[in-house]
Structure formats: C-alpha cells, structure tokens
JSON list of C-alpha atoms in Angstrom, two decimals:
[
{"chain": "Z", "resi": 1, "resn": "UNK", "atom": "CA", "xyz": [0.00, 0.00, 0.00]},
{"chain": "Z", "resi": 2, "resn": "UNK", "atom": "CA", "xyz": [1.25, 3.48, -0.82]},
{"chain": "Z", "resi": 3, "resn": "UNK", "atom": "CA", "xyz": [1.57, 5.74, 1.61]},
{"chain": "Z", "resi": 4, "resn": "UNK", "atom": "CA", "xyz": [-0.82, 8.93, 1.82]},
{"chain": "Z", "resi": 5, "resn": "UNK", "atom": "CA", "xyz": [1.36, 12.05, 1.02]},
{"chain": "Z", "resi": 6, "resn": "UNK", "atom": "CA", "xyz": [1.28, 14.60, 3.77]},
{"chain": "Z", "resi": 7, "resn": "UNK", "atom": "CA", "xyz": [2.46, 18.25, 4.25]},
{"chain": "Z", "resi": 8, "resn": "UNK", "atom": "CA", "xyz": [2.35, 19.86, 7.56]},
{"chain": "Z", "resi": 9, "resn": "UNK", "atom": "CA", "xyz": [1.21, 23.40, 8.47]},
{"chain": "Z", "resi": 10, "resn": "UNK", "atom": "CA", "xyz": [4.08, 24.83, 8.62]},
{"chain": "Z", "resi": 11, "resn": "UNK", "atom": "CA", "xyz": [5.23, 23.81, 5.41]},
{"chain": "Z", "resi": 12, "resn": "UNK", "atom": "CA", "xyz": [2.20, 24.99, 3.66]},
{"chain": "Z", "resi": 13, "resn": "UNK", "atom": "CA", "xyz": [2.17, 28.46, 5.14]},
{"chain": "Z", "resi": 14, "resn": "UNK", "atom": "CA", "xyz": [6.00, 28.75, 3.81]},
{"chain": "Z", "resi": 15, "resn": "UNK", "atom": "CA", "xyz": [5.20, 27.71, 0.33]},
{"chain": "Z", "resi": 16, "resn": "UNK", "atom": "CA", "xyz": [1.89, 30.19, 0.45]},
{"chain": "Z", "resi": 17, "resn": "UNK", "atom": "CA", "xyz": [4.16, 33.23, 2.07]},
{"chain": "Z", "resi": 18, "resn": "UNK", "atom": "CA", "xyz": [6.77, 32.33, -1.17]},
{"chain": "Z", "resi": 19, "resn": "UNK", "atom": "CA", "xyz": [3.46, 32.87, -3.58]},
{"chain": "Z", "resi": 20, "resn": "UNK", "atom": "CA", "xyz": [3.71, 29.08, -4.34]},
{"chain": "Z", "resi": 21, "resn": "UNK", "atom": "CA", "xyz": [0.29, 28.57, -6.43]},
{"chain": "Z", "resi": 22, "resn": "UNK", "atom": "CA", "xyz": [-1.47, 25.83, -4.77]},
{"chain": "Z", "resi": 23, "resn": "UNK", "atom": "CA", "xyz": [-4.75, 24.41, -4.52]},
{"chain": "Z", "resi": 24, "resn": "UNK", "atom": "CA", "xyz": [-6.31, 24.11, -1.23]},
{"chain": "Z", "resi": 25, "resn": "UNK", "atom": "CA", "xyz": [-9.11, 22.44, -0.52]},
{"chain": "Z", "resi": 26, "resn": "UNK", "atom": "CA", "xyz": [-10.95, 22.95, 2.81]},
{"chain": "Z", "resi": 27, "resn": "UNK", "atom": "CA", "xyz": [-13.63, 19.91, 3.30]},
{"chain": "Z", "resi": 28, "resn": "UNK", "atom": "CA", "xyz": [-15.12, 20.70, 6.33]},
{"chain": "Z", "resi": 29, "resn": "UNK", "atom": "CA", "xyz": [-18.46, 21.88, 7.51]},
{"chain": "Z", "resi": 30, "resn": "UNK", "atom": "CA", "xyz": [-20.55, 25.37, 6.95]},
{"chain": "Z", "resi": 31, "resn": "UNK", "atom": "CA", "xyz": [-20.71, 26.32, 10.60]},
{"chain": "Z", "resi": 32, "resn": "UNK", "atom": "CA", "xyz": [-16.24, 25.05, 11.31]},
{"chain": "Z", "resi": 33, "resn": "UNK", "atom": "CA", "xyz": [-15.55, 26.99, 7.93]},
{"chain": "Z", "resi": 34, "resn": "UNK", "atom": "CA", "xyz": [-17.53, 29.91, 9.49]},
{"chain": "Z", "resi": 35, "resn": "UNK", "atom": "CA", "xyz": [-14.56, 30.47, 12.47]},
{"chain": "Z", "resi": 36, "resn": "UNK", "atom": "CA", "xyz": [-11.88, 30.62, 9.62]},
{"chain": "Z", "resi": 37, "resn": "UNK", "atom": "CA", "xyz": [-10.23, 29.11, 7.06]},
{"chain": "Z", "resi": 38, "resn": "UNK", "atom": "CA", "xyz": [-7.13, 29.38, 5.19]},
{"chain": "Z", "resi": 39, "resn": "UNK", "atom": "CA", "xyz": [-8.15, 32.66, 2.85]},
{"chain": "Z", "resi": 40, "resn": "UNK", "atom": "CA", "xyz": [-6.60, 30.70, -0.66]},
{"chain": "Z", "resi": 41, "resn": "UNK", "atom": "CA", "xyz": [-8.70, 27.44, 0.15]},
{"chain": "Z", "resi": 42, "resn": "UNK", "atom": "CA", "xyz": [-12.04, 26.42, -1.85]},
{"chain": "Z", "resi": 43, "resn": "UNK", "atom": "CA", "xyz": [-14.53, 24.87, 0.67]},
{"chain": "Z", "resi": 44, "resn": "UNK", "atom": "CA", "xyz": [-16.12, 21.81, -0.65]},
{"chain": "Z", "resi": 45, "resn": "UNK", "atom": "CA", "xyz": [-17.65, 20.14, 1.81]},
{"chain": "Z", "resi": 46, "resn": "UNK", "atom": "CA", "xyz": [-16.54, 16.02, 2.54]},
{"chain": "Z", "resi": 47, "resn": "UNK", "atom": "CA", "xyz": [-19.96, 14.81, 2.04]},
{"chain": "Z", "resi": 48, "resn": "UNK", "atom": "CA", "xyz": [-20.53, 16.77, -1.94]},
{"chain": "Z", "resi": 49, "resn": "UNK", "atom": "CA", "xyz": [-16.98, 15.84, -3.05]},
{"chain": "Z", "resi": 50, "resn": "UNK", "atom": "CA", "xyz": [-18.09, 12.28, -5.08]},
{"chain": "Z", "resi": 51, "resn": "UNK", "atom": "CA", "xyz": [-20.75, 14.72, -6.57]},
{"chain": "Z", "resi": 52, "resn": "UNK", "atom": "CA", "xyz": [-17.86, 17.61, -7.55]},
{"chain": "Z", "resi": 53, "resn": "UNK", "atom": "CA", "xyz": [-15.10, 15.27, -8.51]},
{"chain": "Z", "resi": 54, "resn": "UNK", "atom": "CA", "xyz": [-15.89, 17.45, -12.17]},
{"chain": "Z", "resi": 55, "resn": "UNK", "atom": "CA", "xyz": [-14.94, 20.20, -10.41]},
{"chain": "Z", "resi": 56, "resn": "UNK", "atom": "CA", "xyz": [-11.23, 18.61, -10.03]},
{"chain": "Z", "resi": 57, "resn": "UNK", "atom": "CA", "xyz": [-8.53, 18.43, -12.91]},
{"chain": "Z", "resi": 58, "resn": "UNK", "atom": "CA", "xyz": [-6.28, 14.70, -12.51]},
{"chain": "Z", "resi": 59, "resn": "UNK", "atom": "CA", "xyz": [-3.02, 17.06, -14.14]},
{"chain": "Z", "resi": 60, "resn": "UNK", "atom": "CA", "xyz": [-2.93, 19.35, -10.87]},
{"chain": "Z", "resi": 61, "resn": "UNK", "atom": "CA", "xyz": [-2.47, 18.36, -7.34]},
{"chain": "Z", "resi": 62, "resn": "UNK", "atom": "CA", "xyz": [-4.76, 19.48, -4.29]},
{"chain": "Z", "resi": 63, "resn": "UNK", "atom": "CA", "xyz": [-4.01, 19.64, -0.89]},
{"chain": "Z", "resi": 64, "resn": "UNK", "atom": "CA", "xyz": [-7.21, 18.87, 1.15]},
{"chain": "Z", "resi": 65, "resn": "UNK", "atom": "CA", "xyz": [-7.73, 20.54, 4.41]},
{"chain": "Z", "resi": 66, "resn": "UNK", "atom": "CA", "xyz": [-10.10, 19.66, 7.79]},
{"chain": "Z", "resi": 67, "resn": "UNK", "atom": "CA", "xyz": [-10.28, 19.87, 11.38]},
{"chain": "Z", "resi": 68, "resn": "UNK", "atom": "CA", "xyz": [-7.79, 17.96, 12.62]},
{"chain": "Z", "resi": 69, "resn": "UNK", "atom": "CA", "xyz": [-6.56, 15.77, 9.55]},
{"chain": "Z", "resi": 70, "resn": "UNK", "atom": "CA", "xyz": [-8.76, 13.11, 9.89]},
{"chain": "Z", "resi": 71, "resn": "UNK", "atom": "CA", "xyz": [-11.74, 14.05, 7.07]},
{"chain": "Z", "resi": 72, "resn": "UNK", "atom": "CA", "xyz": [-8.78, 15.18, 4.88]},
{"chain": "Z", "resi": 73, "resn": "UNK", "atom": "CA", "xyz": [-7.24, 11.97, 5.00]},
{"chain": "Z", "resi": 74, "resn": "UNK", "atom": "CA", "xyz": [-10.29, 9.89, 3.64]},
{"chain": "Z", "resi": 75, "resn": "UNK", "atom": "CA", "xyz": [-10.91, 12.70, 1.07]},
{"chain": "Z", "resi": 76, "resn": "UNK", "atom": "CA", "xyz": [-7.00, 12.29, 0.24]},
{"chain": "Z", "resi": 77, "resn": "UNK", "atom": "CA", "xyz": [-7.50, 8.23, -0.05]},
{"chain": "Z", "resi": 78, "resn": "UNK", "atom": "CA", "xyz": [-11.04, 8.47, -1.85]},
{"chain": "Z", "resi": 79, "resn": "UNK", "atom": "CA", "xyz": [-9.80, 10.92, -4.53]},
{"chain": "Z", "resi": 80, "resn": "UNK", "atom": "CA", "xyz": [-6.37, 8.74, -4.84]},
{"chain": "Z", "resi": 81, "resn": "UNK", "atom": "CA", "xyz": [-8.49, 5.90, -5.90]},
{"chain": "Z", "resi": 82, "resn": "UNK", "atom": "CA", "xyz": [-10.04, 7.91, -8.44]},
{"chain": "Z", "resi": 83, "resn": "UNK", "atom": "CA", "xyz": [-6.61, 9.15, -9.84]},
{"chain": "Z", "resi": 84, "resn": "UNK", "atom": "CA", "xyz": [-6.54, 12.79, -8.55]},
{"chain": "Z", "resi": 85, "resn": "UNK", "atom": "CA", "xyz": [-3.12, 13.91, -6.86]},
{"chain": "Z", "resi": 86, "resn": "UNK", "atom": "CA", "xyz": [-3.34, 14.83, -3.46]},
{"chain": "Z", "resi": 87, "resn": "UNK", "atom": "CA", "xyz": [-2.36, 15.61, -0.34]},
{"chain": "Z", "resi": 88, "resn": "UNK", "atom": "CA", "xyz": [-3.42, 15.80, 3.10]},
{"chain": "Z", "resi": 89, "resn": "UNK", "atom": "CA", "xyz": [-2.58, 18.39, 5.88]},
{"chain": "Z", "resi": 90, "resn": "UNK", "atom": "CA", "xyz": [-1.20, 16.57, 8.32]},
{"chain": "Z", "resi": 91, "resn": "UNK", "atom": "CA", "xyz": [-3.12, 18.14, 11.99]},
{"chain": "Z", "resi": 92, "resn": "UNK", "atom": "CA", "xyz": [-5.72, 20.55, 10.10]},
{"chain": "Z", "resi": 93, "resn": "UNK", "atom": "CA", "xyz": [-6.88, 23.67, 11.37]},
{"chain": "Z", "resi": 94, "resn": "UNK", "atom": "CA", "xyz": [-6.29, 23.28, 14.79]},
{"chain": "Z", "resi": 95, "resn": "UNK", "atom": "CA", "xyz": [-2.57, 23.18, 13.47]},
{"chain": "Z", "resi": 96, "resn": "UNK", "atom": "CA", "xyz": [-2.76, 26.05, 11.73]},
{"chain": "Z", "resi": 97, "resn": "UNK", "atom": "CA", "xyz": [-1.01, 29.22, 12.69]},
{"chain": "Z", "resi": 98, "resn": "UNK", "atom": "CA", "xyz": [-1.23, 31.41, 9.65]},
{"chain": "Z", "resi": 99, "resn": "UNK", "atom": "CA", "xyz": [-4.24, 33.73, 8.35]},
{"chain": "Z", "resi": 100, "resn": "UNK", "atom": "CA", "xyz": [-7.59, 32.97, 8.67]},
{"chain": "Z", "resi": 101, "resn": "UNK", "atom": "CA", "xyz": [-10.56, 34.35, 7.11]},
{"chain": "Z", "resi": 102, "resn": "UNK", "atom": "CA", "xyz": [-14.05, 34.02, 7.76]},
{"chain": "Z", "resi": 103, "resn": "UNK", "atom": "CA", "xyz": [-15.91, 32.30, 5.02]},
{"chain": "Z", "resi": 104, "resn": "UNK", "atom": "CA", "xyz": [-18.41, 35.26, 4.43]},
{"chain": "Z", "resi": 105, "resn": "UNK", "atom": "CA", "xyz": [-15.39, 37.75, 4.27]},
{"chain": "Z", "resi": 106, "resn": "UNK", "atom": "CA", "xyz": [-14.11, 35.47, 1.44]},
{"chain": "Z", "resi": 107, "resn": "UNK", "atom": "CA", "xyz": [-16.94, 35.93, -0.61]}
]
C-alpha cells in the first residue's frame, strides 16, 4: 500500500508566504468553515466531493484541508483511488497558525 502524502502546516504556510500557487481544498463543515479558514482554500464540503469530482482536474495536485486531519485523510485516499493527486494536511486547522478568514469575508 502506498503511503498517503502529507504536508504539515508549517510547510504549507511557507510555500503560500513564497506565492507558491497551490490548490487548497478545505472539506469541512458550513458552521467550522464559518470560524476561519485558510483565505486561498475552496470549501467543498466532505460529504458533496463524489458529486464535484468534475470540479477537479487529474493534471494538478490538491491539498485537502479539515479539522484535525482526519476528514482530509479519507478525502485524500477516496480521490487517490479515483486518480486525482493529493495531499493531506497533516493536523488541520487546529494546526494552523497562519491567516484565517471568515468564510463570508471570502466571498
């Protein structure tokens, strides 16, 4: 079995302070997305990602964010099986330390 690729928080805020272009992914709930989330991630919510896969392009790689890591990593081993590149952030949210928008400021 292949391993699940991981990145932690740290490393992601240093390759989004360098202006890395990455696509974030922030699976978890309405009301948890509401208290802040990482202002360049797209919320999708866990349960509608089978229903978006279209949304996804297999040539580009994600990196799927939740709460504590957990939700990500299913997301991260679902969308493997389908053939999408991705990665999980290892210790979600409660990990992070960098900016945080609200979701309604975002929009």
């Amino acid at each position: 079995m292949i391993s699940m690729r991981e990145i932690t928080t740290d490393e992601l805020h240093k390759k989004l302070k360098s202006g890395e272009p990455l696509n974030l992914v922030d699976v978890r709930e309405e009301d948890e997305v509401e208290e802040g989330m990482i202002p360049e991630a797209k919320h999708i919510r866990m349960g509608e990602i089978p229903e978006k896969l279209d949304q996804f392009d297999k040539d580009k790689e994600y990196i799927i964010i939740c709460r504590s890591g957990g939700r990500s990593g299913n997301v991260c081993s679902f969308m493997e099986d389908k053939g999408y590149k991705v990665t999980n952030m290892a210790g979600g949210m409660l990990d992070w330390k960098g900016d945080t928008k609200r979701k309604s400021e975002l929009a």
